[in-house]
Amino acid sequence: MMRQVRRGAAPPPGPGSSAPPYGGGVPQQPSYVDGQGHGGQDGYDSGYNTGQVYGSPGGRGPGAGGPGPGRPAPDWRRRIKWTAITLATVVVVTSVGTYFWADSKLNREVDLSKVIERPGAGEGTNYLIVGSDSREGMTSEQKKDLHTGSAEGKRTDSMMILHTGDNGSTLISLPRDSDVEIPSFVGSESGKKYEGTGRHVKLNAAYAEDGPELLVRTVEHNTGLRLDHYVEIGFAGFANIVDSVGGVEMDIPQDIKDPKSGADFKKGKQTLNGEDALAFVRTRYALAGSDLDRTKNQQKFLSALANQVATPSTVLNPFKLYPTMGAGLDSLVVDKDMGLFDLASMFWAMKSVSGGDGTSMNMPVSGSVGGNLKWDDAKVKQLVEQLKNDEKVTVSGN
């Protein structure tokens, strides 16, 4: 039988009763006066009569009608502020990280403190830029593709002085067959001093004899111009840089075919990849002016390369910029005092030469002696004085 639940007020417990008034520990049930669970002085509190289970202010449930408090308007000034702070932080962290990454890749191997009897410093900054025929790290297949041969050791394929200052930049090629005197010098490895004997050689022989330090010493002795920094790049590194930027467009003024360098070009505009570029800057046997014409081609190409690297498509594209920087920095050999800002200054100076804001020339030559190219002493002296004083260069080269 089901227990009958009385509707209405419950009778009070009888006197003397010790059992719970509603038996069996069952709590007192609410009164349903109106049949809906409401009414009476002790009306049943269901917990749903306020709607607060939904957390709405004023007891409004999700289905309640009428206007409610609106969502606060976004604080755009605050959002823009924090977005700007976040972006600035990312830029700073990326820039600092890139700087230390790039700085760690510089091969600071040349010690200019070993160079003796140096000329006094002048105005502006002078870089000696050297292209060597180093085959270090190249496979047999690469040597074949790049037509480099397999000669041991290193020699210089090109040498240039780049002057930067307040009167524009000047790029001067030093023909490798230039006749120069080997002065007294201290051996880069032995530390022993070798006295000069008045011996004359081709300029590139100085590098072959005792490396970058003797080359710097020889150039300074024969010109009287102090060199502040040294930068060298080998065959493979040069080709890798060109390939990393997607090639360099050149306007080649004549047909060129040179089996020794691998050059095989038709006259006109064309994009050179790394292999083609190396062949172009190395060829001389197919040119009427031999080494003098080759140095002009080297200047034109290096300026075009600097201009290509500085394009927005390279600088603003990290997938292109970092491989280009990596290829360049990995393959450069510089002096111990060279910093990234010095390297950047050199780069922008070469770009300015390409853009017509600078001067490019060969070292003035007056003839030949013993098969070597003889410099024009009077013009060289005037040129060096203008560079030392950071004056506009008026001397013309060959």
PDB file of N, CA, C and O in Angstrom, residues 150-194:
ATOM      1  N   SER A 150      92.234  20.968 -60.226  1.00  0.00           N
ATOM      2  CA  SER A 150      92.481  20.366 -58.913  1.00  0.00           C
ATOM      3  C   SER A 150      93.810  20.804 -58.315  1.00  0.00           C
ATOM      4  O   SER A 150      94.435  20.068 -57.549  1.00  0.00           O
ATOM      5  N   ALA A 151      94.266  21.996 -58.660  1.00  0.00           N
ATOM      6  CA  ALA A 151      95.546  22.483 -58.138  1.00  0.00           C
ATOM      7  C   ALA A 151      95.481  22.604 -56.619  1.00  0.00           C
ATOM      8  O   ALA A 151      94.452  22.973 -56.062  1.00  0.00           O
ATOM      9  N   GLU A 152      96.596  22.279 -55.966  1.00  0.00           N
ATOM     10  CA  GLU A 152      96.659  22.384 -54.516  1.00  0.00           C
ATOM     11  C   GLU A 152      96.957  23.818 -54.104  1.00  0.00           C
ATOM     12  O   GLU A 152      97.473  24.614 -54.879  1.00  0.00           O
ATOM     13  N   GLY A 153      96.664  24.128 -52.825  1.00  0.00           N
ATOM     14  CA  GLY A 153      96.957  25.460 -52.318  1.00  0.00           C
ATOM     15  C   GLY A 153      95.948  26.486 -52.800  1.00  0.00           C
ATOM     16  O   GLY A 153      94.908  26.160 -53.367  1.00  0.00           O
ATOM     17  N   LYS A 154      96.295  27.770 -52.579  1.00  0.00           N
ATOM     18  CA  LYS A 154      95.394  28.857 -52.966  1.00  0.00           C
ATOM     19  C   LYS A 154      96.182  29.946 -53.685  1.00  0.00           C
ATOM     20  O   LYS A 154      97.314  30.239 -53.348  1.00  0.00           O
ATOM     21  N   ARG A 155      95.531  30.542 -54.677  1.00  0.00           N
ATOM     22  CA  ARG A 155      96.066  31.706 -55.360  1.00  0.00           C
ATOM     23  C   ARG A 155      94.954  32.739 -55.469  1.00  0.00           C
ATOM     24  O   ARG A 155      93.791  32.408 -55.252  1.00  0.00           O
ATOM     25  N   THR A 156      95.312  33.941 -55.816  1.00  0.00           N
ATOM     26  CA  THR A 156      94.299  34.988 -55.951  1.00  0.00           C
ATOM     27  C   THR A 156      93.887  35.114 -57.407  1.00  0.00           C
ATOM     28  O   THR A 156      94.722  35.219 -58.297  1.00  0.00           O
ATOM     29  N   ASP A 157      92.593  35.087 -57.625  1.00  0.00           N
ATOM     30  CA  ASP A 157      92.058  35.261 -58.970  1.00  0.00           C
ATOM     31  C   ASP A 157      91.672  36.708 -59.219  1.00  0.00           C
ATOM     32  O   ASP A 157      91.557  37.131 -60.357  1.00  0.00           O
ATOM     33  N   SER A 158      91.399  37.448 -58.170  1.00  0.00           N
ATOM     34  CA  SER A 158      91.053  38.871 -58.309  1.00  0.00           C
ATOM     35  C   SER A 158      91.379  39.591 -57.011  1.00  0.00           C
ATOM     36  O   SER A 158      91.302  39.021 -55.927  1.00  0.00           O
ATOM     37  N   MET A 159      91.738  40.863 -57.131  1.00  0.00           N
ATOM     38  CA  MET A 159      92.056  41.717 -55.981  1.00  0.00           C
ATOM     39  C   MET A 159      91.525  43.116 -56.253  1.00  0.00           C
ATOM     40  O   MET A 159      91.754  43.661 -57.337  1.00  0.00           O
ATOM     41  N   MET A 160      90.850  43.681 -55.285  1.00  0.00           N
ATOM     42  CA  MET A 160      90.271  45.011 -55.426  1.00  0.00           C
ATOM     43  C   MET A 160      90.427  45.796 -54.132  1.00  0.00           C
ATOM     44  O   MET A 160      90.359  45.216 -53.048  1.00  0.00           O
ATOM     45  N   ILE A 161      90.610  47.091 -54.276  1.00  0.00           N
ATOM     46  CA  ILE A 161      90.554  47.997 -53.128  1.00  0.00           C
ATOM     47  C   ILE A 161      89.226  48.741 -53.208  1.00  0.00           C
ATOM     48  O   ILE A 161      88.900  49.340 -54.243  1.00  0.00           O
ATOM     49  N   LEU A 162      88.464  48.689 -52.129  1.00  0.00           N
ATOM     50  CA  LEU A 162      87.213  49.452 -52.050  1.00  0.00           C
ATOM     51  C   LEU A 162      87.392  50.529 -50.989  1.00  0.00           C
ATOM     52  O   LEU A 162      87.661  50.230 -49.824  1.00  0.00           O
ATOM     53  N   HIS A 163      87.245  51.786 -51.410  1.00  0.00           N
ATOM     54  CA  HIS A 163      87.333  52.913 -50.470  1.00  0.00           C
ATOM     55  C   HIS A 163      85.936  53.461 -50.224  1.00  0.00           C
ATOM     56  O   HIS A 163      85.176  53.712 -51.164  1.00  0.00           O
ATOM     57  N   THR A 164      85.571  53.615 -48.962  1.00  0.00           N
ATOM     58  CA  THR A 164      84.283  54.228 -48.614  1.00  0.00           C
ATOM     59  C   THR A 164      84.545  55.480 -47.796  1.00  0.00           C
ATOM     60  O   THR A 164      85.445  55.518 -46.952  1.00  0.00           O
ATOM     61  N   GLY A 165      83.762  56.521 -48.069  1.00  0.00           N
ATOM     62  CA  GLY A 165      83.945  57.777 -47.350  1.00  0.00           C
ATOM     63  C   GLY A 165      82.822  58.749 -47.660  1.00  0.00           C
ATOM     64  O   GLY A 165      81.776  58.377 -48.197  1.00  0.00           O
ATOM     65  N   ASP A 166      83.049  60.013 -47.341  1.00  0.00           N
ATOM     66  CA  ASP A 166      82.013  61.033 -47.508  1.00  0.00           C
ATOM     67  C   ASP A 166      81.859  61.499 -48.946  1.00  0.00           C
ATOM     68  O   ASP A 166      80.898  62.196 -49.274  1.00  0.00           O
ATOM     69  N   ASN A 167      82.784  61.144 -49.816  1.00  0.00           N
ATOM     70  CA  ASN A 167      82.710  61.580 -51.212  1.00  0.00           C
ATOM     71  C   ASN A 167      82.439  60.405 -52.151  1.00  0.00           C
ATOM     72  O   ASN A 167      82.957  60.344 -53.263  1.00  0.00           O
ATOM     73  N   GLY A 168      81.626  59.491 -51.678  1.00  0.00           N
ATOM     74  CA  GLY A 168      81.276  58.347 -52.512  1.00  0.00           C
ATOM     75  C   GLY A 168      82.272  57.214 -52.362  1.00  0.00           C
ATOM     76  O   GLY A 168      83.270  57.314 -51.650  1.00  0.00           O
ATOM     77  N   SER A 169      81.972  56.119 -53.028  1.00  0.00           N
ATOM     78  CA  SER A 169      82.810  54.922 -52.949  1.00  0.00           C
ATOM     79  C   SER A 169      83.611  54.760 -54.229  1.00  0.00           C
ATOM     80  O   SER A 169      83.159  55.109 -55.316  1.00  0.00           O
ATOM     81  N   THR A 170      84.804  54.204 -54.063  1.00  0.00           N
ATOM     82  CA  THR A 170      85.679  53.962 -55.210  1.00  0.00           C
ATOM     83  C   THR A 170      86.153  52.519 -55.181  1.00  0.00           C
ATOM     84  O   THR A 170      86.679  52.051 -54.161  1.00  0.00           O
ATOM     85  N   LEU A 171      85.954  51.804 -56.282  1.00  0.00           N
ATOM     86  CA  LEU A 171      86.355  50.409 -56.405  1.00  0.00           C
ATOM     87  C   LEU A 171      87.482  50.329 -57.431  1.00  0.00           C
ATOM     88  O   LEU A 171      87.307  50.687 -58.590  1.00  0.00           O
ATOM     89  N   ILE A 172      88.658  49.868 -56.970  1.00  0.00           N
ATOM     90  CA  ILE A 172      89.852  49.849 -57.818  1.00  0.00           C
ATOM     91  C   ILE A 172      90.345  48.415 -57.951  1.00  0.00           C
ATOM     92  O   ILE A 172      90.705  47.777 -56.952  1.00  0.00           O
ATOM     93  N   SER A 173      90.378  47.901 -59.162  1.00  0.00           N
ATOM     94  CA  SER A 173      90.889  46.555 -59.393  1.00  0.00           C
ATOM     95  C   SER A 173      92.414  46.587 -59.519  1.00  0.00           C
ATOM     96  O   SER A 173      92.984  47.478 -60.166  1.00  0.00           O
ATOM     97  N   LEU A 174      93.046  45.595 -58.902  1.00  0.00           N
ATOM     98  CA  LEU A 174      94.496  45.441 -58.981  1.00  0.00           C
ATOM     99  C   LEU A 174      94.774  44.220 -59.857  1.00  0.00           C
ATOM    100  O   LEU A 174      94.566  43.084 -59.404  1.00  0.00           O
ATOM    101  N   PRO A 175      95.204  44.415 -61.090  1.00  0.00           N
ATOM    102  CA  PRO A 175      95.462  43.254 -61.948  1.00  0.00           C
ATOM    103  C   PRO A 175      96.422  42.282 -61.278  1.00  0.00           C
ATOM    104  O   PRO A 175      97.420  42.698 -60.685  1.00  0.00           O
ATOM    105  N   ARG A 176      96.143  41.013 -61.371  1.00  0.00           N
ATOM    106  CA  ARG A 176      96.985  40.033 -60.684  1.00  0.00           C
ATOM    107  C   ARG A 176      98.380  39.946 -61.283  1.00  0.00           C
ATOM    108  O   ARG A 176      99.316  39.478 -60.639  1.00  0.00           O
ATOM    109  N   ASP A 177      98.535  40.432 -62.528  1.00  0.00           N
ATOM    110  CA  ASP A 177      99.852  40.445 -63.172  1.00  0.00           C
ATOM    111  C   ASP A 177     100.604  41.747 -62.915  1.00  0.00           C
ATOM    112  O   ASP A 177     101.623  42.013 -63.571  1.00  0.00           O
ATOM    113  N   SER A 178     100.125  42.556 -61.982  1.00  0.00           N
ATOM    114  CA  SER A 178     100.804  43.825 -61.673  1.00  0.00           C
ATOM    115  C   SER A 178     102.219  43.567 -61.162  1.00  0.00           C
ATOM    116  O   SER A 178     102.449  42.645 -60.368  1.00  0.00           O
ATOM    117  N   ASP A 179     103.157  44.383 -61.611  1.00  0.00           N
ATOM    118  CA  ASP A 179     104.549  44.261 -61.170  1.00  0.00           C
ATOM    119  C   ASP A 179     104.714  44.968 -59.828  1.00  0.00           C
ATOM    120  O   ASP A 179     104.495  46.175 -59.726  1.00  0.00           O
ATOM    121  N   VAL A 180     105.101  44.221 -58.790  1.00  0.00           N
ATOM    122  CA  VAL A 180     105.248  44.796 -57.445  1.00  0.00           C
ATOM    123  C   VAL A 180     106.528  44.281 -56.792  1.00  0.00           C
ATOM    124  O   VAL A 180     107.078  43.239 -57.174  1.00  0.00           O
ATOM    125  N   GLU A 181     106.982  45.024 -55.793  1.00  0.00           N
ATOM    126  CA  GLU A 181     108.161  44.640 -55.015  1.00  0.00           C
ATOM    127  C   GLU A 181     107.714  43.945 -53.724  1.00  0.00           C
ATOM    128  O   GLU A 181     106.813  44.434 -53.033  1.00  0.00           O
ATOM    129  N   ILE A 182     108.331  42.817 -53.413  1.00  0.00           N
ATOM    130  CA  ILE A 182     108.055  42.137 -52.148  1.00  0.00           C
ATOM    131  C   ILE A 182     108.921  42.795 -51.064  1.00  0.00           C
ATOM    132  O   ILE A 182     110.161  42.721 -51.129  1.00  0.00           O
ATOM    133  N   PRO A 183     108.313  43.446 -50.081  1.00  0.00           N
ATOM    134  CA  PRO A 183     109.084  44.138 -49.042  1.00  0.00           C
ATOM    135  C   PRO A 183     109.489  43.196 -47.905  1.00  0.00           C
ATOM    136  O   PRO A 183     109.181  41.992 -47.950  1.00  0.00           O
ATOM    137  N   SER A 184     110.132  43.736 -46.886  1.00  0.00           N
ATOM    138  CA  SER A 184     110.392  42.958 -45.676  1.00  0.00           C
ATOM    139  C   SER A 184     109.051  42.572 -45.057  1.00  0.00           C
ATOM    140  O   SER A 184     108.094  43.349 -45.092  1.00  0.00           O
ATOM    141  N   PHE A 185     108.975  41.387 -44.485  1.00  0.00           N
ATOM    142  CA  PHE A 185     107.719  40.967 -43.866  1.00  0.00           C
ATOM    143  C   PHE A 185     107.999  39.920 -42.796  1.00  0.00           C
ATOM    144  O   PHE A 185     109.095  39.316 -42.744  1.00  0.00           O
ATOM    145  N   VAL A 186     107.022  39.726 -41.937  1.00  0.00           N
ATOM    146  CA  VAL A 186     107.088  38.696 -40.900  1.00  0.00           C
ATOM    147  C   VAL A 186     106.205  37.537 -41.344  1.00  0.00           C
ATOM    148  O   VAL A 186     105.029  37.738 -41.674  1.00  0.00           O
ATOM    149  N   GLY A 187     106.762  36.339 -41.351  1.00  0.00           N
ATOM    150  CA  GLY A 187     106.012  35.165 -41.787  1.00  0.00           C
ATOM    151  C   GLY A 187     104.767  34.947 -40.947  1.00  0.00           C
ATOM    152  O   GLY A 187     104.829  35.007 -39.712  1.00  0.00           O
ATOM    153  N   SER A 188     103.637  34.687 -41.586  1.00  0.00           N
ATOM    154  CA  SER A 188     102.365  34.542 -40.867  1.00  0.00           C
ATOM    155  C   SER A 188     102.363  33.310 -39.979  1.00  0.00           C
ATOM    156  O   SER A 188     101.685  33.285 -38.942  1.00  0.00           O
ATOM    157  N   GLU A 189     103.118  32.279 -40.336  1.00  0.00           N
ATOM    158  CA  GLU A 189     103.169  31.055 -39.545  1.00  0.00           C
ATOM    159  C   GLU A 189     104.428  30.988 -38.684  1.00  0.00           C
ATOM    160  O   GLU A 189     104.374  30.662 -37.503  1.00  0.00           O
ATOM    161  N   SER A 190     105.560  31.298 -39.279  1.00  0.00           N
ATOM    162  CA  SER A 190     106.836  31.158 -38.565  1.00  0.00           C
ATOM    163  C   SER A 190     107.099  32.287 -37.577  1.00  0.00           C
ATOM    164  O   SER A 190     107.786  32.105 -36.578  1.00  0.00           O
ATOM    165  N   GLY A 191     106.555  33.483 -37.867  1.00  0.00           N
ATOM    166  CA  GLY A 191     106.861  34.642 -37.032  1.00  0.00           C
ATOM    167  C   GLY A 191     108.251  35.190 -37.282  1.00  0.00           C
ATOM    168  O   GLY A 191     108.697  36.133 -36.614  1.00  0.00           O
ATOM    169  N   LYS A 192     108.947  34.633 -38.244  1.00  0.00           N
ATOM    170  CA  LYS A 192     110.309  35.063 -38.576  1.00  0.00           C
ATOM    171  C   LYS A 192     110.259  36.237 -39.548  1.00  0.00           C
ATOM    172  O   LYS A 192     109.405  36.282 -40.434  1.00  0.00           O
ATOM    173  N   LYS A 193     111.199  37.177 -39.381  1.00  0.00           N
ATOM    174  CA  LYS A 193     111.241  38.326 -40.280  1.00  0.00           C
ATOM    175  C   LYS A 193     112.114  38.013 -41.482  1.00  0.00           C
ATOM    176  O   LYS A 193     113.244  37.531 -41.350  1.00  0.00           O
ATOM    177  N   TYR A 194     111.563  38.307 -42.668  1.00  0.00           N
ATOM    178  CA  TYR A 194     112.292  38.121 -43.909  1.00  0.00           C
ATOM    179  C   TYR A 194     112.582  39.499 -44.502  1.00  0.00           C
ATOM    180  O   TYR A 194     111.660  40.272 -44.783  1.00  0.00           O
TER     181      TYR A 194
END
